[in-house]
GROMACS .gro file of C-alpha atoms in nm:
model
  225
    1MET     CA    1  -7.488 -12.543  -2.202
    2GLN     CA    2  -7.287 -12.842  -2.086
    3ARG     CA    3  -6.919 -12.830  -2.181
    4ARG     CA    4  -6.918 -13.150  -2.384
    5ALA     CA    5  -7.227 -13.042  -2.578
    6LEU     CA    6  -7.073 -12.700  -2.643
    7GLU     CA    7  -6.751 -12.851  -2.775
    8ALA     CA    8  -6.952 -13.080  -3.005
    9ALA     CA    9  -7.161 -12.788  -3.134
   10LEU     CA   10  -6.851 -12.576  -3.197
   11GLY     CA   11  -6.700 -12.869  -3.384
   12GLU     CA   12  -7.005 -12.886  -3.610
   13LEU     CA   13  -6.949 -12.518  -3.690
   14GLY     CA   14  -6.581 -12.583  -3.762
   15LEU     CA   15  -6.462 -12.381  -3.463
   16THR     CA   16  -6.195 -12.463  -3.208
   17LEU     CA   17  -6.196 -12.221  -2.915
   18THR     CA   18  -5.958 -12.185  -2.625
   19GLU     CA   19  -6.072 -12.237  -2.268
   20PRO     CA   20  -6.083 -11.858  -2.202
   21GLN     CA   21  -6.297 -11.811  -2.513
   22ARG     CA   22  -6.542 -12.081  -2.406
   23LEU     CA   23  -6.561 -11.928  -2.058
   24ALA     CA   24  -6.627 -11.586  -2.213
   25LEU     CA   25  -6.916 -11.728  -2.418
   26GLU     CA   26  -7.061 -11.888  -2.105
   27ARG     CA   27  -7.027 -11.564  -1.909
   28TYR     CA   28  -7.194 -11.372  -2.192
   29ALA     CA   29  -7.487 -11.615  -2.185
   30GLU     CA   30  -7.514 -11.564  -1.808
   31LEU     CA   31  -7.523 -11.186  -1.852
   32LEU     CA   32  -7.794 -11.214  -2.118
   33GLU     CA   33  -8.007 -11.422  -1.883
   34ARG     CA   34  -7.942 -11.199  -1.583
   35TRP     CA   35  -8.016 -10.866  -1.752
   36ASN     CA   36  -8.279 -10.972  -2.006
   37THR     CA   37  -8.580 -10.843  -1.815
   38ARG     CA   38  -8.425 -10.504  -1.749
   39PHE     CA   39  -8.287 -10.441  -2.097
   40ASN     CA   40  -8.535 -10.644  -2.310
   41LEU     CA   41  -8.247 -10.820  -2.483
   42VAL     CA   42  -8.407 -11.131  -2.634
   43SER     CA   43  -8.753 -11.282  -2.645
   44ARG     CA   44  -8.843 -11.446  -2.313
   45LYS     CA   45  -8.934 -11.770  -2.485
   46ASP     CA   46  -8.580 -11.782  -2.625
   47ILE     CA   47  -8.409 -11.786  -2.286
   48ASN     CA   48  -8.436 -12.165  -2.263
   49ARG     CA   49  -8.284 -12.204  -2.610
   50LEU     CA   50  -8.039 -11.917  -2.584
   51TRP     CA   51  -7.739 -12.115  -2.707
   52PRO     CA   52  -7.872 -12.254  -3.038
   53ARG     CA   53  -8.110 -11.966  -3.114
   54HIS     CA   54  -7.865 -11.685  -3.054
   55ILE     CA   55  -7.506 -11.772  -2.962
   56LEU     CA   56  -7.439 -12.066  -3.195
   57ASP     CA   57  -7.654 -11.898  -3.460
   58SER     CA   58  -7.423 -11.593  -3.438
   59LEU     CA   59  -7.110 -11.807  -3.455
   60SER     CA   60  -7.235 -11.967  -3.777
   61LEU     CA   61  -7.113 -11.650  -3.953
   62SER     CA   62  -6.752 -11.737  -3.867
   63PRO     CA   63  -6.664 -11.895  -4.204
   64PHE     CA   64  -6.767 -11.576  -4.381
   65LEU     CA   65  -6.539 -11.329  -4.200
   66GLY     CA   66  -6.251 -11.372  -4.443
   67HIS     CA   67  -5.949 -11.158  -4.360
   68ALA     CA   68  -6.144 -10.874  -4.200
   69ALA     CA   69  -5.951 -10.654  -3.959
   70VAL     CA   70  -6.233 -10.406  -3.885
   71ALA     CA   71  -6.595 -10.520  -3.867
   72VAL     CA   72  -6.929 -10.359  -3.787
   73ASP     CA   73  -7.235 -10.530  -3.641
   74LEU     CA   74  -7.521 -10.306  -3.754
   75GLY     CA   75  -7.834 -10.320  -3.539
   76THR     CA   76  -7.647 -10.530  -3.284
   77GLY     CA   77  -7.918 -10.525  -3.016
   78ALA     CA   78  -7.793 -10.750  -2.737
   79GLY     CA   79  -7.463 -10.799  -2.918
   80LEU     CA   80  -7.578 -11.059  -3.168
   81PRO     CA   81  -7.393 -11.165  -3.370
   82GLY     CA   82  -7.111 -10.927  -3.274
   83VAL     CA   83  -7.019 -11.041  -2.923
   84PRO     CA   84  -6.992 -11.417  -2.993
   85LEU     CA   85  -6.795 -11.341  -3.310
   86ALA     CA   86  -6.566 -11.099  -3.124
   87ILE     CA   87  -6.496 -11.366  -2.862
   88ALA     CA   88  -6.418 -11.627  -3.128
   89HIS     CA   89  -6.217 -11.387  -3.350
   90SER     CA   90  -6.019 -11.166  -3.113
   91THR     CA   91  -5.789 -11.024  -3.383
   92VAL     CA   92  -6.084 -10.844  -3.547
   93GLN     CA   93  -6.178 -10.500  -3.415
   94TRP     CA   94  -6.556 -10.494  -3.373
   95HIS     CA   95  -6.784 -10.189  -3.366
   96LEU     CA   96  -7.131 -10.277  -3.237
   97LEU     CA   97  -7.383 -10.017  -3.356
   98ASP     CA   98  -7.739  -9.969  -3.238
   99ARG     CA   99  -7.981  -9.680  -3.189
  100ASN     CA  100  -8.102  -9.821  -2.857
  101GLU     CA  101  -7.903  -9.656  -2.577
  102ARG     CA  102  -8.013  -9.908  -2.316
  103LYS     CA  103  -7.883 -10.202  -2.515
  104ILE     CA  104  -7.555 -10.023  -2.577
  105ARG     CA  105  -7.526  -9.969  -2.200
  106PHE     CA  106  -7.571 -10.343  -2.157
  107LEU     CA  107  -7.297 -10.406  -2.413
  108GLU     CA  108  -7.064 -10.167  -2.232
  109LEU     CA  109  -7.121 -10.380  -1.922
  110VAL     CA  110  -7.043 -10.694  -2.125
  111VAL     CA  111  -6.719 -10.542  -2.255
  112ARG     CA  112  -6.608 -10.455  -1.901
  113GLU     CA  113  -6.708 -10.790  -1.752
  114LEU     CA  114  -6.542 -10.997  -2.025
  115GLY     CA  115  -6.246 -10.769  -2.090
  116LEU     CA  116  -6.320 -10.751  -2.464
  117GLU     CA  117  -6.052 -10.511  -2.581
  118ASN     CA  118  -6.149 -10.565  -2.945
  119VAL     CA  119  -6.511 -10.448  -2.900
  120THR     CA  120  -6.650 -10.092  -2.910
  121PRO     CA  121  -7.027 -10.053  -2.852
  122ARG     CA  122  -7.164  -9.730  -2.999
  123VAL     CA  123  -7.501  -9.557  -3.004
  124ALA     CA  124  -7.533  -9.480  -3.373
  125ASP     CA  125  -7.774  -9.462  -3.663
  126PRO     CA  126  -7.588  -9.467  -3.998
  127ALA     CA  127  -7.909  -9.353  -4.168
  128VAL     CA  128  -7.856  -9.019  -3.990
  129ALA     CA  129  -7.477  -8.992  -3.969
  130ILE     CA  130  -7.177  -9.218  -4.029
  131PRO     CA  131  -7.012  -9.294  -3.694
  132VAL     CA  132  -6.688  -9.103  -3.644
  133GLY     CA  133  -6.384  -9.297  -3.761
  134LEU     CA  134  -6.575  -9.555  -3.962
  135GLU     CA  135  -6.610  -9.381  -4.298
  136GLY     CA  136  -6.436  -9.591  -4.561
  137SER     CA  137  -6.255  -9.802  -4.299
  138VAL     CA  138  -6.466 -10.116  -4.258
  139ASP     CA  139  -6.374 -10.452  -4.408
  140LEU     CA  140  -6.693 -10.635  -4.315
  141LEU     CA  141  -7.044 -10.543  -4.207
  142VAL     CA  142  -7.259 -10.812  -4.048
  143SER     CA  143  -7.623 -10.791  -3.956
  144ARG     CA  144  -7.875 -11.035  -3.818
  145ALA     CA  145  -8.212 -10.991  -3.988
  146VAL     CA  146  -8.258 -10.628  -3.887
  147ALA     CA  147  -8.332 -10.493  -4.236
  148ALA     CA  148  -8.353 -10.593  -4.601
  149PRO     CA  149  -8.029 -10.618  -4.802
  150ALA     CA  150  -8.129 -10.319  -5.017
  151LEU     CA  151  -8.136 -10.091  -4.714
  152LEU     CA  152  -7.831 -10.246  -4.550
  153THR     CA  153  -7.613 -10.193  -4.858
  154GLN     CA  154  -7.726  -9.831  -4.865
  155LEU     CA  155  -7.629  -9.783  -4.500
  156ALA     CA  156  -7.305  -9.977  -4.534
  157ALA     CA  157  -7.172  -9.811  -4.849
  158PRO     CA  158  -7.010  -9.504  -4.682
  159MET     CA  159  -6.844  -9.722  -4.416
  160LEU     CA  160  -6.699  -9.996  -4.633
  161LYS     CA  161  -6.357 -10.001  -4.790
  162GLU     CA  162  -6.347 -10.055  -5.166
  163THR     CA  163  -6.288 -10.424  -5.096
  164GLY     CA  164  -6.541 -10.435  -4.810
  165ARG     CA  165  -6.825 -10.686  -4.796
  166LEU     CA  166  -7.151 -10.753  -4.616
  167ALA     CA  167  -7.234 -11.088  -4.455
  168LEU     CA  168  -7.605 -11.082  -4.383
  169MET     CA  169  -7.814 -11.336  -4.198
  170THR     CA  170  -8.109 -11.323  -4.433
  171GLY     CA  171  -8.319 -11.610  -4.302
  172ALA     CA  172  -8.636 -11.556  -4.099
  173ALA     CA  173  -8.592 -11.276  -3.845
  174PRO     CA  174  -8.577 -11.372  -3.479
  175PRO     CA  175  -8.909 -11.280  -3.313
  176GLU     CA  176  -8.753 -11.010  -3.093
  177VAL     CA  177  -8.603 -10.821  -3.387
  178GLU     CA  178  -8.805 -10.518  -3.487
  179VAL     CA  179  -8.768 -10.480  -3.862
  180GLU     CA  180  -8.816 -10.124  -3.977
  181ALA     CA  181  -9.122 -10.064  -4.195
  182GLU     CA  182  -8.910  -9.909  -4.468
  183SER     CA  183  -8.677 -10.209  -4.469
  184THR     CA  184  -8.972 -10.443  -4.510
  185LYS     CA  185  -9.082 -10.245  -4.813
  186ALA     CA  186  -8.727 -10.263  -4.947
  187ALA     CA  187  -8.714 -10.642  -4.930
  188GLY     CA  188  -8.768 -10.682  -5.302
  189GLU     CA  189  -8.574 -10.375  -5.412
  190PRO     CA  190  -8.235 -10.390  -5.587
  191LEU     CA  191  -7.915 -10.342  -5.392
  192GLN     CA  192  -7.745 -10.007  -5.357
  193GLU     CA  193  -7.589  -9.905  -5.688
  194GLY     CA  194  -7.240 -10.046  -5.717
  195PHE     CA  195  -7.309 -10.361  -5.512
  196GLN     CA  196  -7.389 -10.716  -5.612
  197GLU     CA  197  -7.473 -11.043  -5.443
  198LEU     CA  198  -7.164 -11.262  -5.441
  199ALA     CA  199  -7.298 -11.574  -5.274
  200ARG     CA  200  -7.590 -11.715  -5.082
  201GLU     CA  201  -7.541 -12.018  -4.860
  202SER     CA  202  -7.748 -12.226  -4.622
  203VAL     CA  203  -7.591 -12.304  -4.286
  204MET     CA  204  -7.709 -12.564  -4.038
  205VAL     CA  205  -7.694 -12.443  -3.677
  206PRO     CA  206  -7.652 -12.714  -3.409
  207GLY     CA  207  -7.968 -12.745  -3.202
  208LEU     CA  208  -8.199 -12.582  -3.456
  209ASP     CA  209  -8.432 -12.771  -3.686
  210ARG     CA  210  -8.391 -12.541  -3.983
  211THR     CA  211  -8.111 -12.409  -4.197
  212HIS     CA  212  -8.016 -12.050  -4.187
  213GLU     CA  213  -7.931 -11.837  -4.490
  214VAL     CA  214  -7.626 -11.614  -4.524
  215THR     CA  215  -7.599 -11.365  -4.810
  216ILE     CA  216  -7.261 -11.220  -4.906
  217ILE     CA  217  -7.263 -10.885  -5.085
  218GLY     CA  218  -6.971 -10.691  -5.230
  219ARG     CA  219  -6.901 -10.409  -5.467
  220ALA     CA  220  -6.982 -10.481  -5.828
  221ARG     CA  221  -6.688 -10.544  -6.055
  222ARG     CA  222  -6.620 -10.261  -6.291
  223THR     CA  223  -6.623 -10.355  -6.655
  224THR     CA  224  -6.394 -10.199  -6.909
  225SER     CA  225  -6.508 -10.119  -7.257
   0.00000   0.00000   0.00000
C-alpha cells in the first residue's frame, strides 16, 4: 500500500502511527504474502486486497481497546486482528491463541522478524484447557468472526478479569475463517451466564464497501435487592 494512501486510511480510523510502526505493518503484509501458500494464512483472492480486507479491518478495533494491559486474540489464525493491533498499541501485552500449530509457527516467525516484544503466540484451545498464566488475568479478548458470541463468552469467562470485556468483530466472517459447527448453532443462543452486551457499533473500514460490526460484551452488573 502506498505510503500516502496508508496515512490517509489510518487517519480515517483515527490512528497516528510512528514511522517504525508503519514499517512494521508493511513488513507484516510482506510476510503474509510471502508465506501464504505454505501456511494457508488468508484466502488467495484476498491477497490483492490484503490491506483493507485484513490489516485495516483489524485496526478498526483500536477505539475499543480501552485501558487494556493484557489482551487475547482468540482464534488468531494469521495474527488477525492481533498483530496489527499489537503494532499499533505496543503497551498492551498480546497473547495470540490458535489451535493450528502451523499458523502459530508463522506468528513466531513474525514476532522474531518484527521484534514484537509485546506479542506471545501460543498453541491453545481454551475449550480444552485455559492457557497457563491467563486464568483471570485478561483485560480484553478480541476475536474476528471465528465463533458466535455465546461460545466466545463461554471460552473467555475463565480468562477475563472481573472488569474484563470482549470486543468481537461480529460482521460477516471472512471467507477463509472456518467457523466451528457448534458455534454456528450457538449464533442465536444467549451469552454465558453473567455476561451482557454493552454496545454494538458499525465501523467503516477504508477501502471496503460495507460497514463492519463490533460487539462489546462485559460482565452483567449485579443488582442488589
